[in-house]
CSV table of C-alpha atoms and ligand atoms in Angstrom, one decimal:
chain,number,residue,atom,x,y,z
A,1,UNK,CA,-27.7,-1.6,77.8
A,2,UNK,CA,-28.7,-4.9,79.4
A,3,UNK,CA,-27.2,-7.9,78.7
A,4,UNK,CA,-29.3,-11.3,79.4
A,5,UNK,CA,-28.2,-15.0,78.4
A,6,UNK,CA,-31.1,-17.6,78.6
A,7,UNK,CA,-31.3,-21.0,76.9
A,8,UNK,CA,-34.0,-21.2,73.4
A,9,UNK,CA,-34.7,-21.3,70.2
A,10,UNK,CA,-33.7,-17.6,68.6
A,11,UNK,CA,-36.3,-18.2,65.7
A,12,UNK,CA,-39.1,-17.5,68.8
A,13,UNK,CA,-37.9,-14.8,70.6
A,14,UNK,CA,-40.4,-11.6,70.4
A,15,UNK,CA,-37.1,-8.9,70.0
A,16,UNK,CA,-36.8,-5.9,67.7
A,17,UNK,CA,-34.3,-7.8,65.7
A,18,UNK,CA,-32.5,-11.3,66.2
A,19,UNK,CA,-29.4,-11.8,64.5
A,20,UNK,CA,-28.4,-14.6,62.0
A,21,UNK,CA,-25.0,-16.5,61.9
A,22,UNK,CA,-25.4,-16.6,58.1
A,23,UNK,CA,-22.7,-17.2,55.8
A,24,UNK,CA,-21.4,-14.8,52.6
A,25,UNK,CA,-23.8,-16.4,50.0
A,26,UNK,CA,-26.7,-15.5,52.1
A,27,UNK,CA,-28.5,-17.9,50.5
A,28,UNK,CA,-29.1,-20.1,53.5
A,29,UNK,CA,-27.5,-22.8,55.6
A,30,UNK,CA,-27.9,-25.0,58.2
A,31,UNK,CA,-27.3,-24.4,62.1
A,32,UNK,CA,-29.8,-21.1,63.3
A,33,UNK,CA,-29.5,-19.9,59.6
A,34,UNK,CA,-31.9,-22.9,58.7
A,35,UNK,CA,-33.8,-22.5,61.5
A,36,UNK,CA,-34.2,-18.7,60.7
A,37,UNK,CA,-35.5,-19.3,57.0
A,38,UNK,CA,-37.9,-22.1,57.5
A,39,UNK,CA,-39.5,-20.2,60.4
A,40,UNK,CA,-39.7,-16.6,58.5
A,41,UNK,CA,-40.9,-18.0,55.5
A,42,UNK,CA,-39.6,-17.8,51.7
A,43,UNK,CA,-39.9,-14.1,51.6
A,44,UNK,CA,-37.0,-14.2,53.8
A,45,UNK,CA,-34.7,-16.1,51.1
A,46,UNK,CA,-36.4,-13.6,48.8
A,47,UNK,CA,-35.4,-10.3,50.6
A,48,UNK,CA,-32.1,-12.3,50.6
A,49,UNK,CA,-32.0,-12.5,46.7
A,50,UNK,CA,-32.7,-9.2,46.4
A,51,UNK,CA,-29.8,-7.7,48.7
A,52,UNK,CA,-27.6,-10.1,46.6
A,53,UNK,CA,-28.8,-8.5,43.1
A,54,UNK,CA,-28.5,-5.1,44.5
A,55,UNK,CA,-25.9,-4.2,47.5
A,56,UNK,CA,-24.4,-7.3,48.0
A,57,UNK,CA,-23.4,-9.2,44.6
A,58,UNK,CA,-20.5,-10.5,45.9
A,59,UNK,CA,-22.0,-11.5,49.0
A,60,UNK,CA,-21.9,-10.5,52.8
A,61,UNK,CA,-18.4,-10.5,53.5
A,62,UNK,CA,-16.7,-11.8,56.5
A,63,UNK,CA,-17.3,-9.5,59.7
A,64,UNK,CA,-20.1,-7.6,57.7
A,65,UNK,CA,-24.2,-7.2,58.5
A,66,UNK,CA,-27.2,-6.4,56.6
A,67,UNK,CA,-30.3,-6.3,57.5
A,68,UNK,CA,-33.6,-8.0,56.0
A,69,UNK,CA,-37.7,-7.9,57.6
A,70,UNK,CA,-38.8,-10.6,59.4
A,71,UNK,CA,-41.6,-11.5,58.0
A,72,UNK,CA,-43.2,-14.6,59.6
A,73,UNK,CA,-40.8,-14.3,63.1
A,74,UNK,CA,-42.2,-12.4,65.8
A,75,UNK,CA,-39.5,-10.0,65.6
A,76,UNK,CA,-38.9,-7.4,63.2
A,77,UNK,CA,-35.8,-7.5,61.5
A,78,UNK,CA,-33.6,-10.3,61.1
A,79,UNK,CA,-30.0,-8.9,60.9
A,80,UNK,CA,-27.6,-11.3,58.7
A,81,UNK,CA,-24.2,-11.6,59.8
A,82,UNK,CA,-20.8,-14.1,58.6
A,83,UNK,CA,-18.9,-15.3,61.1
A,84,UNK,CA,-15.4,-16.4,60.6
A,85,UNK,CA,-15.0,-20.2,59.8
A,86,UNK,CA,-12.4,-21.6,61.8
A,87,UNK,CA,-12.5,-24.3,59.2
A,88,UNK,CA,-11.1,-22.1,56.3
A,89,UNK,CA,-8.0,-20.5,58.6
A,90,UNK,CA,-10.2,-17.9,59.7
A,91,UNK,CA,-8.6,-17.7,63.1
A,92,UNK,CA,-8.3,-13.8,63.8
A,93,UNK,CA,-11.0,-12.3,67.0
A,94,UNK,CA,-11.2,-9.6,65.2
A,95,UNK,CA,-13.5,-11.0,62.6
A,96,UNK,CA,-15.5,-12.3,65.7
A,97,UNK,CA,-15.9,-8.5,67.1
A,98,UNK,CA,-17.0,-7.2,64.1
A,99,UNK,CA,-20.0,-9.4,63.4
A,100,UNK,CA,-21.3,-8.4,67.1
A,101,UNK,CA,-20.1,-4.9,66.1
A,102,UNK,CA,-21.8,-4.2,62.9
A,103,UNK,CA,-25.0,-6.5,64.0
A,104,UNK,CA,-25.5,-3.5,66.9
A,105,UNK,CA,-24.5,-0.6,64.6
A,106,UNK,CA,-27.2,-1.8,62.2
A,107,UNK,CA,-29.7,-2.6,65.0
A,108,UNK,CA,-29.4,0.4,66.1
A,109,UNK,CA,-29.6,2.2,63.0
A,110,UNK,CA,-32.8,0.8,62.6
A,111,UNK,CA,-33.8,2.1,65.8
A,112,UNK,CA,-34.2,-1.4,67.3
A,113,UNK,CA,-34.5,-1.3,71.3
A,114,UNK,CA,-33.6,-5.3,71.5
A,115,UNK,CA,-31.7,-7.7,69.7
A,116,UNK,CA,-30.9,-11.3,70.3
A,117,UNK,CA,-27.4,-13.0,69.3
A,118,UNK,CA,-26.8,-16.7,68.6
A,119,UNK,CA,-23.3,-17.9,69.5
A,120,UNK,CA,-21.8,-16.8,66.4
A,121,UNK,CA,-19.5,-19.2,64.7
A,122,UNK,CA,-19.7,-21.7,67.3
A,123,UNK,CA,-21.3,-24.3,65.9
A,124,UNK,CA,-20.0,-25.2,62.0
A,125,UNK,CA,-17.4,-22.7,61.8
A,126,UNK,CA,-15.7,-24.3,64.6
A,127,UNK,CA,-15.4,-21.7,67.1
A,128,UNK,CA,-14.7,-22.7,70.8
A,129,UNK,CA,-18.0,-20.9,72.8
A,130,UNK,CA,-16.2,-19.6,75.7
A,131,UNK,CA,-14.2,-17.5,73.0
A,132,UNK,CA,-17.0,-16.7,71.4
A,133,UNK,CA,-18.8,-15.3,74.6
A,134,UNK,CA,-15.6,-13.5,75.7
A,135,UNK,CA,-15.2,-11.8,72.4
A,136,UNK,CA,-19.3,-10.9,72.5
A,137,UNK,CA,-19.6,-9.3,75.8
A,138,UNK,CA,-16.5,-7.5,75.1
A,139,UNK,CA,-17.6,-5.8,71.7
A,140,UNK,CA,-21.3,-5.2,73.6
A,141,UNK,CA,-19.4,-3.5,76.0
A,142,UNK,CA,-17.4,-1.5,74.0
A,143,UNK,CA,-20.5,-0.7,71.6
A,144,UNK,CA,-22.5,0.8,74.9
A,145,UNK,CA,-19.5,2.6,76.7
A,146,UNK,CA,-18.7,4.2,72.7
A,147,UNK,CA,-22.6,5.2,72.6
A,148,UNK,CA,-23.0,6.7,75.7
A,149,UNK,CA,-19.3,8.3,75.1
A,150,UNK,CA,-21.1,10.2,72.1
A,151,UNK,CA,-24.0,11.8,73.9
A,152,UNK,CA,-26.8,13.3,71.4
A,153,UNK,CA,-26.3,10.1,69.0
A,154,UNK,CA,-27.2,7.8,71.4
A,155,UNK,CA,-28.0,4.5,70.8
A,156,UNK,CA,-31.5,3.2,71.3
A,157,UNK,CA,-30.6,-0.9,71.7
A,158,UNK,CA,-31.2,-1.1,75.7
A,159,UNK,CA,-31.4,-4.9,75.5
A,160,UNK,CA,-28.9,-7.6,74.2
A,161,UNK,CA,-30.0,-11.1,74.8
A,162,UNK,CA,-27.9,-14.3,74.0
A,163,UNK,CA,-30.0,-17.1,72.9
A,164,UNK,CA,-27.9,-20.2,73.4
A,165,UNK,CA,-29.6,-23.6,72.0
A,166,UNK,CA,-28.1,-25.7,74.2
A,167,UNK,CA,-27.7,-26.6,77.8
A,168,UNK,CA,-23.8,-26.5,77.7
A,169,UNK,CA,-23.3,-23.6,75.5
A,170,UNK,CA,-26.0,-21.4,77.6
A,171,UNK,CA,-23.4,-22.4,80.6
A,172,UNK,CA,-20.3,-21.4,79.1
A,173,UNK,CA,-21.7,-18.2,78.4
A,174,UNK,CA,-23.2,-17.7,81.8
A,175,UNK,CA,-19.7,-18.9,83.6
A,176,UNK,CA,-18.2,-16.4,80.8
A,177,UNK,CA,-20.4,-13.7,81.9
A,178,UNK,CA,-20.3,-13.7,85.8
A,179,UNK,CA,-16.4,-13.9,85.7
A,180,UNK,CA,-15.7,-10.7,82.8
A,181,UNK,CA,-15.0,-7.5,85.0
B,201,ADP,P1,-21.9,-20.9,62.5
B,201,ADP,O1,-21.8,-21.4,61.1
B,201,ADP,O2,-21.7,-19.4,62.6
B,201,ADP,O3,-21.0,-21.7,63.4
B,201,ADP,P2,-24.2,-22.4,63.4
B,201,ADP,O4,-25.6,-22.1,63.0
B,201,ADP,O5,-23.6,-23.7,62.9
B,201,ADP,O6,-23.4,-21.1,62.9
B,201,ADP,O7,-24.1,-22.4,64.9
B,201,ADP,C1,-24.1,-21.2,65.7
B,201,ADP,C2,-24.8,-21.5,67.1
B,201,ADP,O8,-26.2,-21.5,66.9
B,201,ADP,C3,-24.5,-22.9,67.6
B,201,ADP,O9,-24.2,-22.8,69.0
B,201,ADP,C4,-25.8,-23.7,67.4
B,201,ADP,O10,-26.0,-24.7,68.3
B,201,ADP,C5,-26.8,-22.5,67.6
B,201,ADP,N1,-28.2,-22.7,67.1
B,201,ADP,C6,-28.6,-23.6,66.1
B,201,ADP,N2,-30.0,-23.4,66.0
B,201,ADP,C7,-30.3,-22.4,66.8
B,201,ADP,C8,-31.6,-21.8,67.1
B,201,ADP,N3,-32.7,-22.1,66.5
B,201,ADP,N4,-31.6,-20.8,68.1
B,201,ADP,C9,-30.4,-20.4,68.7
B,201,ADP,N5,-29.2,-21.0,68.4
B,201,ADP,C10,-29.2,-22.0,67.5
């Protein structure tokens, strides 16, 4: 699995599936979650609705991901994940891991070959985004080394980009990147 960092907009980035930052209500937000539902259209908050009347009625929880089409985003899936808000105590990595962790198990469950992560809790939850990146490239790691590990079930995600919307936050996760082992 490949991991590549570049500097964008996630919203425009031609992957399988490009994950969301959402929060539990799935109901939309601002930050990438904004971004995501005013460029895939109202059928996104739709498909939304309906995971909430069906699977989800009390919401996405913390850690958690479920996956929704696209529609109008060049990608196919958008994968809706809820980062833990520093904001409300939620101070445990953990939390962090599993967002990255679920996002790939569902990617891949879907047979996506790409995906694309925002910085996950970075930005209104408060995270610090050279924990953030630590934490991501970790639980990427760990998700590729536990699908090789298991042979016949392999995974088929050969591609994880980070799409970083700003400047600084694409060079933490760069400086992140070149100094993990
Ligand atoms: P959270 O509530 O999980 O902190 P935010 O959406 O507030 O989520 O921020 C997560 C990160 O996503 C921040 O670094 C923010 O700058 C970034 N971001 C905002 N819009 C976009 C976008 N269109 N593409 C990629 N990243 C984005």
């Amino acid at each position: 699995m490949r991991i590549e960092i570049l500097r964008g907009d996630i919203t425009t980035r031609r992957v399988d599936a490009i994950v969301n930052a959402a929060n539990s209500s799935l109901l939309g937000g601002g930050g990438v979650d904004g971004a995501i539902h005013r460029a895939a259209g109202t059928e996104l908050l739709e498909a939304c609705r309906e995971l909430r009347r069906t699977q989800l009625q009390d919401g996405l929880p913390v850690g958690d991901a479920a996956a929704t089409p696209a529609f109008r985003l060049p990608a196919r899936w958008v994968i809706h994940t809820v980062g833990p808000n520093r904001h409300a105590g939620q101070t445990d990595p953990a939390l962090l891991a599993s967002c990255f962790r679920q996002s790939l198990r569902v990617a891949a469950g879907l047979g996506a070959r790409s995906i694309a992560f925002p910085a996950i809790s970075a930005g209104i939850y408060g995270w610090d985004a050279g924990q953030v990146a630590e934490v991501a490239f970790d639980a990427v790691r760990s998700f590729s080394s536990s699908a090789s590990a298991s042979g016949a079930e392999d995974s088929p995600l050969e591609l994880v980009e980070f799409v970083l919307f700003s400047e600084e936050t694409t060079a933490v996760f760069r400086a992140v990147f070149n100094s993990s082992p």
